[in-house]
Amino acid sequence: MKLLSIAWKDFMVYVTDRRSIALIVLMPIILILVLGVCLSTVFSNGGMSIDNFEVAVVDKDKDQFATQFIDFLKSEDIKKLVTVIQIPEDEARDRVSRGKIPAMIVLPEGYSKAIHEDREAKIELYLDPGDAFRGKIVEGLVKSYSGVLAAVHGANDAADTVFKDYGLNGNLITPAVMKTISEIDGTGLAENTVQKKQSLSAMQYYSAGILVMYILFVGMLGTISVIEEREQKTLLRLMSTTVSRGVILSGKLLGLYFLGVFDVMVLIIFTKFAFGVDWGSSIPGLVVLSGAMIFAACGLAMLIASLMKSARAVGAINPVIVMLLSMLGGSMIPLFVMPPVMQILSKITLNNWALNGYISLMFHSGFQSIITPALVLCAMGSVFLTVGIMRLKLN
Amino acid sequence: MSKLIHITLMKVRLTLKDRGAFIWMFLAPIIFAGVMILVFGNGDKSNADAKYPISIVDEDKGNNAAILLELLNQDKTFELINTDAQKARQDVQNGKTVLGLVIPEGFSKSIDDGNAKKLEVLKLQDNDSTVAMMAIVQNYLYQLKLGITAGNEAEAQLASRKLIKTEEGKKIKEKVQAAFLKNMESSKIGYQSKKLTRENLGLNALSSTAIGVFVMFIMFFVSGGAGNILEEKETGTWNRLLSTPTGTFSILGGYVLGTFMIGWIQTAVLILVSRYVFHVNWGSSPLGLILLFSSFLFAVIGLGTALAALVKSRGQLSALTTIIVMPTSLIAGCMWPRDFMPNTVQKIADYVPQSWVLKGMTDLVARGSDINAVYFPSAVLMLFTIVFFLVGSMFLRQKSRA
C-alpha cells in the first residue's frame, strides 16, 4: 500500500510538472509534427516533386548518339525533371564547382564513332559534391541511357553471333528491338514495373523511432528525480520512517513506470488519430513490447542514477547519451547506411530492439514477432536494474 | 574594455577549474567525433564505392529471372543476397539490406508471354537511396526485355526464312540470350564519374548528414552555456556584479565572449580530433572555417541569451532549448537533404541559422571552396546574432519593468 502511494505521488509530481510534460509529451509531438510536414512529400506518393533544375551538357561529339542522348534528356518525361543547357565547357565547369548547377555531362569527341567501332565509349559525368541529391538523379539518367544503349548493342551483337552461321546480319532484329524501346519510352520511368508494396511510410518509421527515444527521456526524468531527492535529503527523511529501502525504491520505480505507460499511450493514440500512423494490428504486442521497453528504460535510469552525482550533470549529459543511443539504435538514420561494425554495436542499445519490435508490428507480423525483442529488453532491464540498485546510494 | 577581458578570462578560468565541466568540455566532443566517424564510416555511401546490399527472393527460378539476376549482379552498385521471403523481410526490417526484391512465381513465363508480372519490392521506407535504386532496377528490367526481344526475334527471323527447324528454336533463343549477357558484361558503353577539381587528399569525406548532425550537436553544446547567466541570477552573484561600477555592456560582453571562447574550444576539439585522429576532410580553408563557425557560435549564443532572458530557471531553459533546437535543425536539413521537404518548409528554413552554416560548410567541405564562399553565410549569421541580442535585451527590459 505504501508502495502504491509512493508510486502515485511520484507519478503526480511528474505529470503536474510542466517542464517534464513539455519534455516527454509536447516535444515528441512537435518533432513528429515537424517530421510529418517536412517529409510529407517523401511519402505522399512515393516520389518527390523536385523543382526542375538545369544540367549542362557539353557535346564534343556532335554525332548520332550524342544527339540521341540530348533528345532523351529533352523527352517529355525527363523534361519535367531537368532542363538541358548547352554552354561552353569552361563555363559549365565553373558553374558546377561553385554549386550553381548540380552536374555537367560531357559527350567526348568520337563517342558515336567509338560505339560503332565497338571501342570504349564513356559519357563523362562531373557532379557537384555539395549536392549529392540532384547528382544522384543526373547519374541515374545517364546510367539509364547508357544501360539501354548498351543493351541495344548487346542484343544486336548477340543476334549477329548466332546469325553468322546462317549468313545473316544481326541488324535484322533491329526493328523489333526498336519497337520494344518505343514501348519503354511510353512508360518512362514511372513506377509501374516495380510494384510498391509492403513499405513503411517515413512517418511510421520516425513515429516509432521518436517514441523509443522519448521512453529513454522518461527514464532520464526518473534519474533526475532520484538524484534531486538525494540532494534535498528527502530520501533520507523517508528512510527514517518505517518504510523500507526496497519499498521506497520500488515505489519510485513504479511511479516512473506509470509515467512511461502514460507517455507511450499519449503518443501512440495521438499519432494514430492526428497523423493516421498505423501501429499494426496486435494490441497485445504493443502492450508487451512497450511494457518491456519502459522497464528497460527504468533500469537504465537507475543505473545512470547510481553513477552520477548531481542532478545538474544528469541534465547536461543525459540528453546527449539519449541522442547518441538513438542514433546508434537507428531512431534517426536507417541502419543500412552504417558500417557492419555499427550494426552489431547497435544491438547493445535498447532502442534498436524496441524499434525493430515496433517496426515488425507495423508490418502486421503479429505477436510472435516481438517475443524476442521483448525478452531481450527485459533481460537488459533486469541487469541494469540489479546493478543500479546495488550501487545506488540513497544518502 | 580591460574589465570586459577580465570577465571573459574569469569565466573561461572558472569553467576550466571545474573538473566535471572540464571533462565534459573535452570528452564530449571527442566521444561524439568518434561515434560520428564510426556511424558514417567512409563518408557518404552514395558517393563511395561501397555496395548496397539487396535481398533477392527468387520464387520464379526461371530462365528470365536468372538473366535479370545476372544483370543486377554485374552492377557494381549492388550486393545481391539470395534468401527466402521471410528472411528478406526480416533483413529489410532490421536495416541489414536496403531493399528486398521478390521475383514472383511465373515471372519468366509472363515475360515470354509479353505481359510481364510485376516485381515485388520490400522496403522499410522511402528515401533517396531506395528511390534511386528502384530506378536502377527498373532500368535492368528494360534491358532484360531487350535481351528477350533479341532472342525471340532471332528465332522468328530464322524460322521465317526456314533456316531452322521448330525444335531448334529454343536453342537459338538461349544462345542469343547467353551472348547478350556476355556482351552486357563486357560492354564498352557506359559512363564514368570524374572529379572536377582537387586531387584526392586521402581524407575521409564528411557526408552532408554528418555535417548536419555536427552542427546540431554544436548548437546543443553551446546554447546551454549561454544559460550560465541564469545560474548567476539564481545565486545572486549577477546582481552583485551589476552593483559594481563596471558597466552592463562590459559584464554582458564579458559573458558572451567567455561563452564564445568555451564554445570555440569545444568546436576546435571536435574539428581537430576528427581531422587528425580520424582523418576527416574539413576543406582547404581554415580561415573560412574560423569565420563561419565564429559567426555561427555568436548566433547560437545570441539565441541562448535571448531564451535565457525569456525564462526564469535553468530547467525551463534546457527544456525550451531542446524544443527549439531539434525542430529547427530538422527544418534546416541537418538530418536529410533539404530537397526532401515541401517548398514552403524550404523557404521557412532560410530563417533558421543552421541553414546558413550548412550552406557555408557545404561550400567549404564538399566543394573545397575558399573563404570567399562563406562571406555571405557569415554575414547572414551575424545578422541573426544582432536580431537575437536585440530581442534578448527587449525581453530583459520588459522583465525589469514588470
Short mmCIF file of N, CA, C and O in Angstrom, two decimals, chain B residues 52-154:
data_model
loop_
_atom_site.label_atom_id
_atom_site.label_comp_id
_atom_site.label_asym_id
_atom_site.label_seq_id
_atom_site.Cartn_x
_atom_site.Cartn_y
_atom_site.Cartn_z
N TYR B 52 25.51 -1.45 -52.08
CA TYR B 52 24.28 -1.52 -51.32
C TYR B 52 23.80 -2.96 -51.28
O TYR B 52 23.62 -3.58 -52.34
N PRO B 53 23.58 -3.50 -50.10
CA PRO B 53 23.07 -4.86 -50.03
C PRO B 53 21.58 -4.93 -50.36
O PRO B 53 20.80 -4.09 -49.90
N ILE B 54 21.22 -5.88 -51.18
CA ILE B 54 19.82 -6.07 -51.56
C ILE B 54 19.42 -7.53 -51.37
O ILE B 54 20.17 -8.43 -51.75
N SER B 55 18.29 -7.76 -50.73
CA SER B 55 17.80 -9.13 -50.57
C SER B 55 17.07 -9.55 -51.83
O SER B 55 16.25 -8.81 -52.35
N ILE B 56 17.40 -10.75 -52.30
CA ILE B 56 16.74 -11.25 -53.51
C ILE B 56 15.98 -12.52 -53.16
O ILE B 56 16.53 -13.44 -52.55
N VAL B 57 14.70 -12.53 -53.51
CA VAL B 57 13.92 -13.75 -53.33
C VAL B 57 13.46 -14.21 -54.71
O VAL B 57 12.65 -13.56 -55.33
N ASP B 58 14.02 -15.30 -55.16
CA ASP B 58 13.68 -15.79 -56.49
C ASP B 58 12.66 -16.91 -56.36
O ASP B 58 13.01 -18.06 -56.15
N GLU B 59 11.38 -16.55 -56.49
CA GLU B 59 10.34 -17.57 -56.39
C GLU B 59 10.05 -18.16 -57.75
O GLU B 59 9.30 -19.10 -57.89
N ASP B 60 10.65 -17.56 -58.77
CA ASP B 60 10.38 -17.97 -60.13
C ASP B 60 11.32 -19.07 -60.56
O ASP B 60 10.91 -20.11 -61.08
N LYS B 61 12.60 -18.85 -60.32
CA LYS B 61 13.66 -19.78 -60.67
C LYS B 61 13.70 -20.09 -62.15
O LYS B 61 14.25 -21.09 -62.57
N GLY B 62 13.09 -19.25 -62.95
CA GLY B 62 13.08 -19.49 -64.39
C GLY B 62 14.26 -18.85 -65.07
O GLY B 62 15.10 -18.20 -64.45
N ASN B 63 14.28 -19.03 -66.37
CA ASN B 63 15.38 -18.55 -67.19
C ASN B 63 15.50 -17.03 -67.17
O ASN B 63 16.57 -16.46 -66.97
N ASN B 64 14.36 -16.35 -67.35
CA ASN B 64 14.40 -14.89 -67.43
C ASN B 64 14.78 -14.26 -66.10
O ASN B 64 15.45 -13.23 -66.06
N ALA B 65 14.32 -14.87 -65.01
CA ALA B 65 14.71 -14.37 -63.70
C ALA B 65 16.22 -14.47 -63.56
O ALA B 65 16.88 -13.56 -63.03
N ALA B 66 16.78 -15.57 -64.05
CA ALA B 66 18.22 -15.77 -63.95
C ALA B 66 18.96 -14.67 -64.73
O ALA B 66 19.97 -14.15 -64.27
N ILE B 67 18.42 -14.33 -65.92
CA ILE B 67 19.07 -13.27 -66.71
C ILE B 67 19.03 -11.95 -65.95
O ILE B 67 20.02 -11.23 -65.85
N LEU B 68 17.86 -11.64 -65.38
CA LEU B 68 17.72 -10.39 -64.63
C LEU B 68 18.73 -10.35 -63.48
O LEU B 68 19.41 -9.35 -63.26
N LEU B 69 18.83 -11.47 -62.76
CA LEU B 69 19.74 -11.51 -61.62
C LEU B 69 21.18 -11.34 -62.07
O LEU B 69 21.98 -10.67 -61.41
N GLU B 70 21.49 -11.95 -63.22
CA GLU B 70 22.85 -11.82 -63.74
C GLU B 70 23.14 -10.35 -64.08
O GLU B 70 24.21 -9.84 -63.76
N LEU B 71 22.15 -9.67 -64.67
CA LEU B 71 22.32 -8.24 -64.98
C LEU B 71 22.56 -7.43 -63.72
O LEU B 71 23.44 -6.59 -63.65
N LEU B 72 21.74 -7.70 -62.70
CA LEU B 72 21.88 -6.97 -61.44
C LEU B 72 23.23 -7.26 -60.81
O LEU B 72 23.87 -6.40 -60.23
N ASN B 73 23.63 -8.51 -60.95
CA ASN B 73 24.89 -8.95 -60.35
C ASN B 73 26.08 -8.23 -60.97
O ASN B 73 27.07 -7.96 -60.31
N GLN B 74 25.95 -7.92 -62.27
CA GLN B 74 27.05 -7.24 -62.96
C GLN B 74 27.18 -5.80 -62.49
O GLN B 74 28.21 -5.17 -62.69
N ASP B 75 26.11 -5.26 -61.90
CA ASP B 75 26.14 -3.87 -61.47
C ASP B 75 26.97 -3.73 -60.20
O ASP B 75 26.77 -4.45 -59.24
N LYS B 76 27.86 -2.76 -60.25
CA LYS B 76 28.75 -2.60 -59.09
C LYS B 76 28.02 -1.97 -57.90
O LYS B 76 28.53 -1.96 -56.79
N THR B 77 26.83 -1.41 -58.14
CA THR B 77 26.12 -0.74 -57.06
C THR B 77 25.56 -1.72 -56.03
O THR B 77 25.39 -1.39 -54.88
N PHE B 78 25.26 -2.94 -56.49
CA PHE B 78 24.53 -3.85 -55.62
C PHE B 78 25.38 -5.00 -55.09
O PHE B 78 26.33 -5.42 -55.72
N GLU B 79 24.95 -5.47 -53.95
CA GLU B 79 25.47 -6.73 -53.48
C GLU B 79 24.24 -7.60 -53.26
O GLU B 79 23.42 -7.32 -52.38
N LEU B 80 24.08 -8.62 -54.07
CA LEU B 80 22.86 -9.42 -54.00
C LEU B 80 22.98 -10.48 -52.92
O LEU B 80 24.00 -11.15 -52.79
N ILE B 81 21.93 -10.59 -52.13
CA ILE B 81 21.92 -11.62 -51.09
C ILE B 81 20.70 -12.50 -51.36
O ILE B 81 19.57 -12.07 -51.17
N ASN B 82 20.95 -13.72 -51.82
CA ASN B 82 19.84 -14.63 -52.09
C ASN B 82 19.29 -15.20 -50.79
O ASN B 82 20.03 -15.64 -49.94
N THR B 83 17.99 -15.17 -50.68
CA THR B 83 17.39 -15.59 -49.42
C THR B 83 15.93 -15.96 -49.66
O THR B 83 15.46 -15.95 -50.79
N ASP B 84 15.22 -16.32 -48.59
CA ASP B 84 13.80 -16.61 -48.77
C ASP B 84 12.96 -15.43 -48.30
O ASP B 84 13.48 -14.48 -47.72
N ALA B 85 11.67 -15.52 -48.58
CA ALA B 85 10.79 -14.37 -48.36
C ALA B 85 10.84 -13.88 -46.92
O ALA B 85 10.90 -12.68 -46.66
N GLN B 86 10.80 -14.82 -45.99
CA GLN B 86 10.72 -14.41 -44.59
C GLN B 86 11.99 -13.72 -44.13
O GLN B 86 11.97 -12.68 -43.48
N LYS B 87 13.13 -14.31 -44.51
CA LYS B 87 14.41 -13.75 -44.11
C LYS B 87 14.61 -12.37 -44.77
O LYS B 87 15.13 -11.45 -44.14
N ALA B 88 14.17 -12.24 -46.01
CA ALA B 88 14.31 -10.97 -46.72
C ALA B 88 13.57 -9.88 -45.98
O ALA B 88 14.08 -8.80 -45.74
N ARG B 89 12.35 -10.21 -45.58
CA ARG B 89 11.53 -9.25 -44.87
C ARG B 89 12.22 -8.83 -43.56
O ARG B 89 12.27 -7.65 -43.21
N GLN B 90 12.77 -9.84 -42.88
CA GLN B 90 13.45 -9.56 -41.61
C GLN B 90 14.67 -8.65 -41.82
O GLN B 90 14.87 -7.69 -41.09
N ASP B 91 15.47 -8.96 -42.86
CA ASP B 91 16.67 -8.18 -43.11
C ASP B 91 16.35 -6.74 -43.47
O ASP B 91 17.04 -5.82 -43.06
N VAL B 92 15.26 -6.56 -44.24
CA VAL B 92 14.87 -5.20 -44.59
C VAL B 92 14.41 -4.47 -43.34
O VAL B 92 14.77 -3.32 -43.09
N GLN B 93 13.63 -5.16 -42.52
CA GLN B 93 13.15 -4.54 -41.28
C GLN B 93 14.28 -4.14 -40.35
O GLN B 93 14.25 -3.10 -39.73
N ASN B 94 15.27 -5.01 -40.26
CA ASN B 94 16.37 -4.71 -39.34
C ASN B 94 17.40 -3.77 -39.95
O ASN B 94 18.41 -3.47 -39.32
N GLY B 95 17.15 -3.37 -41.17
CA GLY B 95 18.08 -2.44 -41.80
C GLY B 95 19.34 -3.09 -42.32
O GLY B 95 20.32 -2.42 -42.61
N LYS B 96 19.34 -4.42 -42.45
CA LYS B 96 20.54 -5.07 -42.97
C LYS B 96 20.65 -4.88 -44.47
O LYS B 96 21.74 -4.80 -45.01
N THR B 97 19.51 -4.86 -45.14
CA THR B 97 19.54 -4.62 -46.58
C THR B 97 18.65 -3.42 -46.90
O THR B 97 17.74 -3.09 -46.15
N VAL B 98 18.99 -2.75 -47.99
CA VAL B 98 18.27 -1.54 -48.35
C VAL B 98 16.90 -1.86 -48.93
O VAL B 98 15.91 -1.20 -48.64
N LEU B 99 16.88 -2.89 -49.75
CA LEU B 99 15.65 -3.27 -50.43
C LEU B 99 15.54 -4.78 -50.44
O LEU B 99 16.55 -5.49 -50.37
N GLY B 100 14.32 -5.27 -50.58
CA GLY B 100 14.12 -6.67 -50.88
C GLY B 100 13.41 -6.73 -52.22
O GLY B 100 12.52 -5.94 -52.49
N LEU B 101 13.86 -7.66 -53.07
CA LEU B 101 13.26 -7.76 -54.39
C LEU B 101 12.71 -9.17 -54.53
O LEU B 101 13.45 -10.14 -54.45
N VAL B 102 11.39 -9.27 -54.69
CA VAL B 102 10.80 -10.59 -54.84
C VAL B 102 10.43 -10.80 -56.30
O VAL B 102 9.65 -10.04 -56.87
N ILE B 103 11.04 -11.83 -56.91
CA ILE B 103 10.68 -12.17 -58.29
C ILE B 103 9.58 -13.21 -58.18
O ILE B 103 9.81 -14.33 -57.73
N PRO B 104 8.34 -12.85 -58.55
CA PRO B 104 7.20 -13.74 -58.27
C PRO B 104 7.22 -14.98 -59.15
O PRO B 104 7.85 -15.00 -60.21
N GLU B 105 6.53 -15.99 -58.67
CA GLU B 105 6.42 -17.21 -59.43
C GLU B 105 5.77 -16.91 -60.78
O GLU B 105 4.85 -16.10 -60.87
N GLY B 106 6.27 -17.54 -61.82
CA GLY B 106 5.68 -17.33 -63.14
C GLY B 106 6.18 -16.07 -63.83
O GLY B 106 5.67 -15.68 -64.87
N PHE B 107 7.21 -15.43 -63.25
CA PHE B 107 7.75 -14.20 -63.83
C PHE B 107 8.32 -14.46 -65.23
O PHE B 107 8.02 -13.76 -66.19
N SER B 108 9.14 -15.52 -65.34
CA SER B 108 9.79 -15.82 -66.62
C SER B 108 8.76 -16.07 -67.69
O SER B 108 8.84 -15.55 -68.80
N LYS B 109 7.75 -16.88 -67.34
CA LYS B 109 6.74 -17.22 -68.33
C LYS B 109 5.97 -15.96 -68.73
O LYS B 109 5.68 -15.75 -69.92
N SER B 110 5.66 -15.12 -67.77
CA SER B 110 4.88 -13.93 -68.07
C SER B 110 5.62 -13.00 -69.02
O SER B 110 5.02 -12.33 -69.84
N ILE B 111 6.97 -12.97 -68.91
CA ILE B 111 7.74 -12.12 -69.83
C ILE B 111 7.69 -12.71 -71.22
O ILE B 111 7.52 -12.01 -72.22
N ASP B 112 7.83 -14.03 -71.31
CA ASP B 112 7.77 -14.67 -72.62
C ASP B 112 6.42 -14.43 -73.27
O ASP B 112 6.31 -14.29 -74.49
N ASP B 113 5.39 -14.36 -72.45
CA ASP B 113 4.06 -14.13 -72.98
C ASP B 113 3.82 -12.66 -73.32
O ASP B 113 2.75 -12.28 -73.80
N GLY B 114 4.79 -11.84 -73.00
CA GLY B 114 4.68 -10.42 -73.36
C GLY B 114 3.87 -9.60 -72.39
O GLY B 114 3.54 -8.45 -72.65
N ASN B 115 3.56 -10.16 -71.23
CA ASN B 115 2.78 -9.40 -70.25
C ASN B 115 3.44 -9.56 -68.88
O ASN B 115 2.99 -10.33 -68.05
N ALA B 116 4.53 -8.83 -68.69
CA ALA B 116 5.41 -9.08 -67.56
C ALA B 116 4.72 -8.92 -66.22
O ALA B 116 4.00 -7.94 -65.99
N LYS B 117 4.95 -9.89 -65.35
CA LYS B 117 4.48 -9.79 -63.97
C LYS B 117 5.32 -8.76 -63.23
O LYS B 117 6.51 -8.61 -63.52
N LYS B 118 4.70 -8.12 -62.25
CA LYS B 118 5.45 -7.09 -61.53
C LYS B 118 6.35 -7.68 -60.46
O LYS B 118 6.00 -8.68 -59.83
N LEU B 119 7.48 -7.03 -60.28
CA LEU B 119 8.37 -7.43 -59.18
C LEU B 119 7.82 -6.83 -57.90
O LEU B 119 7.28 -5.74 -57.90
N GLU B 120 8.02 -7.55 -56.83
CA GLU B 120 7.56 -7.03 -55.56
C GLU B 120 8.74 -6.42 -54.83
O GLU B 120 9.80 -7.02 -54.74
N VAL B 121 8.53 -5.23 -54.31
CA VAL B 121 9.63 -4.56 -53.60
C VAL B 121 9.34 -4.51 -52.12
O VAL B 121 8.26 -4.09 -51.71
N LEU B 122 10.28 -4.94 -51.32
CA LEU B 122 10.17 -4.80 -49.87
C LEU B 122 11.08 -3.66 -49.46
O LEU B 122 12.26 -3.68 -49.78
N LYS B 123 10.51 -2.68 -48.78
CA LYS B 123 11.41 -1.64 -48.29
C LYS B 123 10.87 -1.08 -46.99
O LYS B 123 9.68 -1.14 -46.71
N LEU B 124 11.78 -0.54 -46.22
CA LEU B 124 11.40 -0.05 -44.90
C LEU B 124 10.77 1.32 -45.03
O LEU B 124 9.80 1.64 -44.38
N GLN B 125 11.33 2.15 -45.87
CA GLN B 125 10.81 3.49 -46.04
C GLN B 125 11.33 4.05 -47.36
O GLN B 125 12.24 3.51 -47.95
N ASP B 126 10.70 5.12 -47.78
CA ASP B 126 11.18 5.78 -48.99
C ASP B 126 12.26 6.77 -48.61
O ASP B 126 12.08 7.58 -47.73
N ASN B 127 13.39 6.68 -49.23
CA ASN B 127 14.37 7.75 -49.10
C ASN B 127 15.14 7.84 -50.40
O ASN B 127 14.82 7.14 -51.36
N ASP B 128 16.13 8.72 -50.45
CA ASP B 128 16.78 8.92 -51.75
C ASP B 128 17.45 7.65 -52.26
O ASP B 128 17.46 7.39 -53.44
N SER B 129 17.98 6.81 -51.34
CA SER B 129 18.63 5.59 -51.81
C SER B 129 17.63 4.63 -52.44
O SER B 129 17.87 4.07 -53.50
N THR B 130 16.48 4.44 -51.75
CA THR B 130 15.54 3.47 -52.29
C THR B 130 14.95 3.96 -53.61
O THR B 130 14.77 3.17 -54.53
N VAL B 131 14.68 5.25 -53.69
CA VAL B 131 14.12 5.78 -54.93
C VAL B 131 15.11 5.59 -56.08
O VAL B 131 14.76 5.10 -57.16
N ALA B 132 16.39 5.92 -55.81
CA ALA B 132 17.41 5.78 -56.85
C ALA B 132 17.55 4.31 -57.24
O ALA B 132 17.64 3.97 -58.43
N MET B 133 17.54 3.45 -56.24
CA MET B 133 17.77 2.04 -56.52
C MET B 133 16.63 1.42 -57.32
O MET B 133 16.85 0.57 -58.18
N MET B 134 15.40 1.88 -57.03
CA MET B 134 14.27 1.33 -57.77
C MET B 134 14.35 1.74 -59.23
O MET B 134 13.99 0.98 -60.12
N ALA B 135 14.85 2.96 -59.48
CA ALA B 135 15.00 3.40 -60.87
C ALA B 135 16.02 2.51 -61.57
O ALA B 135 15.85 2.15 -62.74
N ILE B 136 17.09 2.15 -60.85
CA ILE B 136 18.12 1.31 -61.46
C ILE B 136 17.55 -0.08 -61.78
O ILE B 136 17.74 -0.61 -62.87
N VAL B 137 16.81 -0.64 -60.82
CA VAL B 137 16.22 -1.96 -61.04
C VAL B 137 15.30 -1.92 -62.25
O VAL B 137 15.31 -2.81 -63.10
N GLN B 138 14.52 -0.85 -62.31
CA GLN B 138 13.61 -0.68 -63.43
C GLN B 138 14.36 -0.70 -64.76
O GLN B 138 13.93 -1.32 -65.73
N ASN B 139 15.51 -0.01 -64.76
CA ASN B 139 16.30 0.03 -65.99
C ASN B 139 16.76 -1.36 -66.40
O ASN B 139 16.79 -1.69 -67.58
N TYR B 140 17.10 -2.17 -65.41
CA TYR B 140 17.53 -3.54 -65.75
C TYR B 140 16.38 -4.37 -66.29
O TYR B 140 16.57 -5.26 -67.10
N LEU B 141 15.17 -4.03 -65.82
CA LEU B 141 14.01 -4.73 -66.38
C LEU B 141 13.88 -4.42 -67.88
O LEU B 141 13.58 -5.30 -68.68
N TYR B 142 14.12 -3.14 -68.24
CA TYR B 142 14.10 -2.76 -69.65
C TYR B 142 15.14 -3.55 -70.43
O TYR B 142 14.89 -4.07 -71.50
N GLN B 143 16.35 -3.60 -69.85
CA GLN B 143 17.44 -4.29 -70.54
C GLN B 143 17.10 -5.76 -70.71
O GLN B 143 17.38 -6.34 -71.76
N LEU B 144 16.49 -6.32 -69.66
CA LEU B 144 16.07 -7.71 -69.77
C LEU B 144 15.12 -7.89 -70.93
O LEU B 144 15.26 -8.80 -71.76
N LYS B 145 14.14 -6.98 -71.05
CA LYS B 145 13.16 -7.08 -72.12
C LYS B 145 13.84 -7.01 -73.48
O LYS B 145 13.46 -7.71 -74.41
N LEU B 146 14.85 -6.13 -73.58
CA LEU B 146 15.57 -6.02 -74.85
C LEU B 146 16.26 -7.33 -75.19
O LEU B 146 16.23 -7.79 -76.33
N GLY B 147 16.88 -7.93 -74.18
CA GLY B 147 17.57 -9.20 -74.40
C GLY B 147 16.60 -10.29 -74.83
O GLY B 147 16.87 -11.07 -75.75
N ILE B 148 15.44 -10.31 -74.17
CA ILE B 148 14.43 -11.32 -74.51
C ILE B 148 13.92 -11.09 -75.93
O ILE B 148 13.78 -12.03 -76.73
N THR B 149 13.66 -9.81 -76.24
CA THR B 149 13.20 -9.49 -77.59
C THR B 149 14.20 -9.99 -78.62
O THR B 149 13.82 -10.57 -79.65
N ALA B 150 15.49 -9.75 -78.35
CA ALA B 150 16.53 -10.17 -79.28
C ALA B 150 16.43 -11.67 -79.53
O ALA B 150 16.44 -12.11 -80.69
N GLY B 151 16.31 -12.44 -78.46
CA GLY B 151 16.23 -13.89 -78.60
C GLY B 151 15.01 -14.31 -79.40
O GLY B 151 15.11 -15.08 -80.36
N ASN B 152 13.85 -13.74 -79.04
CA ASN B 152 12.61 -14.10 -79.73
C ASN B 152 12.67 -13.74 -81.20
O ASN B 152 12.28 -14.52 -82.07
N GLU B 153 13.16 -12.51 -81.44
CA GLU B 153 13.19 -12.03 -82.81
C GLU B 153 14.16 -12.86 -83.66
O GLU B 153 13.87 -13.16 -84.81
N ALA B 154 15.31 -13.23 -83.05
CA ALA B 154 16.28 -14.03 -83.79
C ALA B 154 15.63 -15.35 -84.20
O ALA B 154 15.76 -15.79 -85.35
#
